[in-house]
């Protein structure tokens, strides 16, 4: 099962979708309409659903071409097709063992445990309905899998090649990801990895370094780089990861940098936070500064990513059978854990989470 965030498919969906995302926070509808302006600029349609359909097609094609007879389903946390509905359909079709791939590659509460909490909620609903419960296994974090990293390297190379020749060699790389509260970053990953930035920052830095080194090997030029953040949505008084991409562009411009390539390593596809926060807002800031910028491609439905997912499925299946399996990973951190340990990416309020060592469902 491909498990994703979800997004509106038209103008009438925008506010109900945002109500789903913010449920329990007491945010007035008028405020949600203001927040939804990003979606209305694009006709009220989030690109994420179309991109997930493309990824589904790529996965099914790859699996079929390699003799992997495994049906692929899709569920979302916040919009149709909803996770609970998809899980119910899978159980009613007779599936009793389900591997889950989330469209979030890194460790964090919002990028991992919250998905596991949603899985636990869906399983609780099925249990209340008297349906047999499947065994649900979340595939490991794939931030450093070659099939995820290599397409990003080629995206940077293409972006550099597209810059004017006179600024290309001096271009800086701004690796971007979603800003999260400092407190969430510091407690991301297993408890032994907690600390300043936690696993969330550590994993992003490792990917950024890996991509930058690959670009240097390909071009013979060492482009300076920095990890920066985007899409902050929290209250101003709560510390979130910084610097923001727009602030970074201003600082780079003041420093005399001739050009910047924005590299969205924290995102699987070109969804709204890439199209608006980078392609619209950050690009407008760069134009205001007179700073040449390019934005490299996300992985999306690249066939190498589909092959990486197949690799993760087969790797996990072998591990479950007790058979040694090659665990592919680039960079310095090595492959991630299969099973999230207790205390991994804790929530502010304890909630049941499936597919982990502390799962109430075997």
Coordinates of C-alpha atoms in Angstrom, one line a residue:
X1 CA 0.0 0.0 0.0
X2 CA 1.2 3.4 -1.0
X3 CA 0.3 5.7 1.9
X4 CA 0.4 9.4 1.3
X5 CA -0.9 12.8 2.7
X6 CA -3.6 13.5 0.2
X7 CA -4.8 16.7 -1.4
X8 CA -7.9 18.5 -2.8
X9 CA -9.0 17.7 -6.3
X10 CA -11.0 20.9 -6.9
X11 CA -11.9 24.3 -5.3
X12 CA -14.8 22.8 -3.3
X13 CA -12.4 20.3 -1.7
X14 CA -9.9 22.8 -0.4
X15 CA -11.5 23.9 2.9
X16 CA -12.8 20.3 3.8
X17 CA -9.3 19.0 3.1
X18 CA -7.8 21.6 5.4
X19 CA -10.4 20.8 8.0
X20 CA -9.2 17.2 7.9
X21 CA -5.5 18.2 8.2
X22 CA -6.1 20.5 11.1
X23 CA -8.9 18.5 12.9
X24 CA -8.8 19.1 16.7
X25 CA -6.9 22.4 16.5
X26 CA -10.0 24.6 16.5
X27 CA -8.9 26.7 13.5
X28 CA -11.8 28.9 12.2
X29 CA -13.1 28.2 8.7
X30 CA -12.2 31.8 7.6
X31 CA -8.6 31.2 8.5
X32 CA -8.6 27.9 6.6
X33 CA -9.9 29.8 3.5
X34 CA -6.9 32.2 3.9
X35 CA -4.5 29.2 4.1
X36 CA -6.2 27.6 1.1
X37 CA -5.2 30.5 -1.2
X38 CA -2.1 28.5 -2.2
X39 CA -4.4 25.8 -3.6
X40 CA -6.8 28.3 -5.2
X41 CA -3.9 29.7 -7.2
X42 CA -3.7 26.3 -8.8
X43 CA -7.4 25.8 -9.4
X44 CA -7.9 24.2 -6.0
X45 CA -6.1 21.1 -7.2
X46 CA -3.1 19.7 -5.4
X47 CA -0.7 17.9 -7.7
X48 CA 0.1 15.2 -5.1
X49 CA -2.8 13.0 -6.1
X50 CA -1.9 13.0 -9.8
X51 CA 1.7 12.3 -8.8
X52 CA 0.7 9.4 -6.6
X53 CA -1.3 7.9 -9.5
X54 CA 1.8 8.2 -11.7
X55 CA 3.9 6.5 -9.0
X56 CA 1.3 3.7 -8.7
X57 CA 1.5 3.1 -12.5
X58 CA 5.3 3.1 -12.2
X59 CA 5.3 0.6 -9.4
X60 CA 2.8 -1.7 -11.1
X61 CA 4.8 -1.6 -14.3
X62 CA 8.1 -2.3 -12.5
X63 CA 6.7 -5.2 -10.5
X64 CA 5.1 -6.8 -13.5
X65 CA 8.3 -6.5 -15.6
X66 CA 10.3 -8.2 -12.8
X67 CA 7.8 -11.0 -12.1
X68 CA 6.7 -9.6 -8.7
X69 CA 3.0 -10.6 -8.5
X70 CA 2.0 -8.1 -5.8
X71 CA -1.1 -5.9 -6.0
X72 CA -0.5 -2.2 -5.3
X73 CA -3.1 -0.1 -3.5
X74 CA -3.2 3.6 -2.5
X75 CA -4.6 5.3 0.6
X76 CA -4.3 8.8 2.0
X77 CA -4.3 10.3 5.5
X78 CA -6.4 13.4 4.7
X79 CA -8.3 12.9 1.4
X80 CA -9.8 10.3 -0.8
X81 CA -8.9 7.5 -1.3
X82 CA -8.8 7.4 2.5
X83 CA -6.5 5.0 4.3
X84 CA -9.2 3.3 6.3
X85 CA -11.3 2.7 3.2
X86 CA -8.3 1.3 1.3
X87 CA -7.3 -1.0 4.2
X88 CA -10.9 -2.2 4.5
X89 CA -11.0 -3.1 0.8
X90 CA -7.7 -4.9 1.0
X91 CA -8.9 -7.0 3.9
X92 CA -12.2 -7.8 2.2
X93 CA -10.2 -8.9 -0.8
X94 CA -8.4 -11.4 1.4
X95 CA -5.1 -9.7 2.0
X96 CA -3.6 -10.6 5.4
X97 CA -0.1 -9.2 5.1
X98 CA 0.4 -5.6 3.9
X99 CA 3.7 -3.8 3.2
X100 CA 3.3 0.0 3.5
X101 CA 5.4 2.6 1.7
X102 CA 4.9 6.2 2.9
X103 CA 5.6 9.2 0.7
X104 CA 8.0 10.5 3.3
X105 CA 11.6 9.4 3.2
X106 CA 12.9 10.6 6.6
X107 CA 12.4 10.1 10.3
X108 CA 10.1 12.6 12.1
X109 CA 6.8 12.6 13.9
X110 CA 4.9 14.0 11.0
X111 CA 6.9 12.0 8.4
X112 CA 6.7 8.6 10.2
X113 CA 5.0 8.1 13.5
X114 CA 1.9 10.1 12.5
X115 CA 1.4 7.7 9.6
X116 CA 1.8 4.8 12.0
X117 CA -0.8 6.4 14.3
X118 CA -3.2 6.7 11.3
X119 CA -2.5 3.0 10.5
X120 CA -3.4 2.1 14.1
X121 CA -6.6 4.1 13.9
X122 CA -7.6 2.4 10.7
X123 CA -6.9 -1.0 12.2
X124 CA -9.0 -0.1 15.3
X125 CA -11.9 0.8 13.0
X126 CA -11.7 -2.5 11.1
X127 CA -11.5 -4.3 14.5
X128 CA -14.7 -2.5 15.6
X129 CA -16.4 -3.6 12.4
X130 CA -15.5 -7.2 13.1
X131 CA -13.1 -7.6 10.2
X132 CA -10.0 -9.8 10.4
X133 CA -6.9 -7.6 11.1
X134 CA -4.0 -7.8 8.7
X135 CA -0.3 -7.7 9.6
X136 CA 1.0 -4.3 8.6
X137 CA 4.7 -3.7 8.0
X138 CA 6.0 -0.2 7.2
X139 CA 9.0 -0.3 4.8
X140 CA 12.2 1.3 6.2
X141 CA 13.2 4.9 5.6
X142 CA 14.6 5.2 2.0
X143 CA 16.2 8.6 2.2
X144 CA 19.7 7.2 1.3
X145 CA 18.6 4.4 -1.1
X146 CA 20.5 4.8 -4.4
X147 CA 17.1 4.7 -6.3
X148 CA 16.1 7.8 -4.4
X149 CA 19.4 9.6 -4.3
X150 CA 20.6 9.1 -7.9
X151 CA 17.7 10.8 -9.6
X152 CA 18.2 13.8 -7.3
X153 CA 21.9 14.0 -8.4
X154 CA 20.9 14.1 -12.0
X155 CA 18.3 16.7 -11.3
X156 CA 21.0 19.0 -9.8
X157 CA 23.3 18.3 -12.8
X158 CA 20.5 19.3 -15.2
X159 CA 19.7 22.4 -13.2
X160 CA 23.3 23.5 -13.2
X161 CA 23.5 22.9 -17.0
X162 CA 20.5 25.2 -17.4
X163 CA 22.0 28.1 -15.6
X164 CA 23.8 30.9 -17.7
X165 CA 27.4 29.8 -18.3
X166 CA 28.8 32.8 -16.6
X167 CA 27.2 31.9 -13.2
X168 CA 27.2 28.1 -13.4
X169 CA 30.6 27.3 -11.9
X170 CA 30.0 29.6 -8.9
X171 CA 26.4 28.4 -8.2
X172 CA 25.6 27.4 -4.6
X173 CA 23.3 24.5 -3.8
X174 CA 20.4 25.1 -1.3
X175 CA 19.1 21.7 -0.2
X176 CA 15.6 22.2 1.0
X177 CA 13.2 20.3 3.3
X178 CA 10.1 20.9 5.3
X179 CA 10.8 23.0 8.5
X180 CA 9.4 21.3 11.6
X181 CA 9.5 22.5 15.3
X182 CA 12.9 22.3 16.9
X183 CA 11.4 20.1 19.6
X184 CA 10.1 17.6 17.0
X185 CA 13.5 17.5 15.2
X186 CA 15.4 17.0 18.4
X187 CA 13.3 13.9 19.3
X188 CA 13.2 12.4 15.8
X189 CA 14.4 8.9 15.2
X190 CA 15.2 6.3 17.9
X191 CA 15.9 7.6 21.4
X192 CA 19.7 7.1 21.0
X193 CA 19.7 9.6 18.0
X194 CA 17.8 12.3 19.9
X195 CA 19.7 15.6 20.4
X196 CA 20.1 18.8 18.5
X197 CA 18.3 18.2 15.2
X198 CA 17.9 14.5 15.9
X199 CA 17.7 12.0 13.1
X200 CA 15.7 14.3 10.9
X201 CA 18.5 16.9 10.4
X202 CA 21.2 14.2 10.5
X203 CA 19.6 12.2 7.7
X204 CA 19.0 15.3 5.5
X205 CA 22.6 16.5 6.0
X206 CA 23.9 13.1 5.0
X207 CA 21.8 13.1 1.8
X208 CA 22.8 16.6 0.9
X209 CA 26.5 15.8 1.4
X210 CA 26.1 12.6 -0.7
X211 CA 24.4 14.5 -3.6
X212 CA 27.0 17.4 -3.4
X213 CA 29.9 15.0 -3.5
X214 CA 28.3 13.1 -6.5
X215 CA 27.9 16.5 -8.3
X216 CA 31.5 17.3 -7.7
X217 CA 32.6 13.9 -9.1
X218 CA 30.5 14.5 -12.2
X219 CA 31.5 18.1 -12.9
X220 CA 34.9 18.5 -11.3
X221 CA 33.5 21.6 -9.5
X222 CA 32.9 21.8 -5.7
X223 CA 29.7 23.8 -5.3
X224 CA 29.2 25.2 -1.8
X225 CA 26.0 23.9 -0.2
X226 CA 23.7 24.3 2.8
X227 CA 20.6 22.6 4.2
X228 CA 17.8 25.1 4.5
X229 CA 14.1 24.9 5.3
X230 CA 10.7 25.9 3.9
X231 CA 6.9 25.7 4.5
X232 CA 6.9 26.7 8.1
X233 CA 3.3 26.8 9.4
X234 CA 3.6 27.1 13.2
X235 CA 3.0 29.9 15.7
X236 CA 5.8 32.6 15.5
X237 CA 6.8 32.1 19.2
X238 CA 7.6 28.4 18.7
X239 CA 11.2 27.7 17.4
X240 CA 11.3 25.9 14.0
X241 CA 14.2 24.8 12.0
X242 CA 16.0 27.6 10.1
X243 CA 17.1 29.3 7.9
X244 CA 14.1 29.7 5.7
X245 CA 14.8 29.4 1.9
X246 CA 13.9 33.0 1.2
X247 CA 16.1 34.3 4.0
X248 CA 18.9 32.1 2.7
X249 CA 18.5 33.5 -0.8
X250 CA 18.8 37.1 0.6
X251 CA 21.9 36.1 2.6
X252 CA 23.5 34.4 -0.4
X253 CA 22.8 37.5 -2.6
X254 CA 24.4 39.8 0.0
X255 CA 27.4 37.5 0.0
X256 CA 27.8 38.0 -3.7
X257 CA 26.9 34.4 -4.8
X258 CA 26.2 34.4 -8.6
X259 CA 23.4 31.8 -8.6
X260 CA 21.6 29.2 -6.5
X261 CA 20.1 25.8 -7.3
X262 CA 17.3 24.9 -5.0
X263 CA 17.3 21.1 -4.4
X264 CA 14.1 19.8 -2.7
X265 CA 15.7 16.6 -1.1
X266 CA 13.0 16.5 1.6
X267 CA 10.1 15.8 -0.9
X268 CA 9.3 12.8 -3.0
X269 CA 7.3 14.7 -5.6
X270 CA 6.5 18.2 -6.9
X271 CA 3.5 18.7 -4.7
X272 CA 2.0 22.0 -3.5
X273 CA 4.9 22.9 -1.1
X274 CA 7.3 22.6 -4.0
X275 CA 5.2 24.3 -6.6
X276 CA 4.2 27.2 -4.3
X277 CA 7.0 27.6 -1.7
X278 CA 9.9 27.1 -4.2
X279 CA 8.6 27.6 -7.7
X280 CA 6.4 30.6 -6.8
X281 CA 7.4 32.3 -3.5
X282 CA 11.2 31.6 -3.5
X283 CA 11.6 32.1 -7.2
X284 CA 9.8 35.5 -6.9
X285 CA 12.2 36.4 -4.0
X286 CA 15.2 35.5 -6.2
X287 CA 13.8 37.6 -9.1
X288 CA 13.3 40.6 -6.7
X289 CA 17.0 40.2 -5.7
X290 CA 18.2 39.7 -9.3
X291 CA 19.7 36.4 -8.3
X292 CA 19.6 33.6 -10.9
X293 CA 18.0 30.4 -9.5
X294 CA 17.0 27.0 -10.7
X295 CA 15.0 24.4 -9.0
X296 CA 16.0 20.7 -9.5
X297 CA 13.5 17.9 -10.0
X298 CA 12.1 15.7 -7.3
X299 CA 12.2 11.9 -7.7
X300 CA 8.5 11.5 -8.5
X301 CA 7.7 8.4 -10.5
X302 CA 11.3 7.9 -11.8
X303 CA 11.7 4.3 -12.8
X304 CA 14.8 4.0 -10.5
X305 CA 12.6 5.0 -7.5
X306 CA 10.0 2.4 -8.5
X307 CA 12.9 -0.2 -8.7
X308 CA 14.0 1.0 -5.2
X309 CA 10.5 0.3 -3.8
X310 CA 10.6 -3.2 -5.3
X311 CA 14.1 -3.6 -3.7
X312 CA 12.7 -2.5 -0.3
X313 CA 9.8 -4.9 -0.6
X314 CA 12.0 -7.9 -1.5
X315 CA 14.5 -7.0 1.2
X316 CA 11.9 -6.8 3.9
X317 CA 10.3 -10.1 2.7
X318 CA 13.6 -11.8 2.9
X319 CA 14.3 -10.4 6.4
X320 CA 10.9 -11.6 7.6
X321 CA 11.7 -15.1 6.3
X322 CA 15.1 -15.0 8.1
X323 CA 17.1 -14.9 4.8
X324 CA 20.1 -12.5 4.5
X325 CA 19.3 -9.6 2.2
X326 CA 21.5 -6.8 0.7
X327 CA 20.4 -3.5 2.2
X328 CA 21.3 -0.8 -0.2
X329 CA 22.3 2.7 1.2
X330 CA 24.5 5.5 0.2
X331 CA 26.3 8.0 2.5
X332 CA 27.6 7.5 6.0
X333 CA 24.5 6.5 8.0
X334 CA 23.8 3.1 6.4
X335 CA 20.3 1.5 6.1
X336 CA 17.6 2.5 8.5
X337 CA 15.8 0.1 10.9
X338 CA 12.9 -2.1 9.8
X339 CA 10.9 -1.7 13.0
X340 CA 10.5 1.6 14.7
X341 CA 11.6 1.1 18.3
X342 CA 9.7 2.4 21.4
X343 CA 10.4 6.1 21.9
X344 CA 11.0 6.7 18.2
X345 CA 9.7 10.2 17.1
X346 CA 7.4 10.5 20.1
X347 CA 4.1 12.5 19.9
X348 CA 3.2 15.3 22.4
X349 CA 0.3 13.0 23.5
X350 CA 0.8 9.3 23.5
X351 CA -1.3 7.5 20.9
X352 CA -1.2 3.9 19.6
X353 CA 1.0 3.4 16.5
X354 CA 1.0 0.4 14.3
X355 CA 4.0 -1.2 12.5
X356 CA 6.5 -0.6 15.3
X357 CA 8.0 -2.2 18.4
X358 CA 5.3 -0.6 20.5
X359 CA 2.4 -1.5 18.3
X360 CA -0.7 -2.9 19.9
X361 CA -1.3 -5.0 16.8
X362 CA 1.0 -8.0 16.3

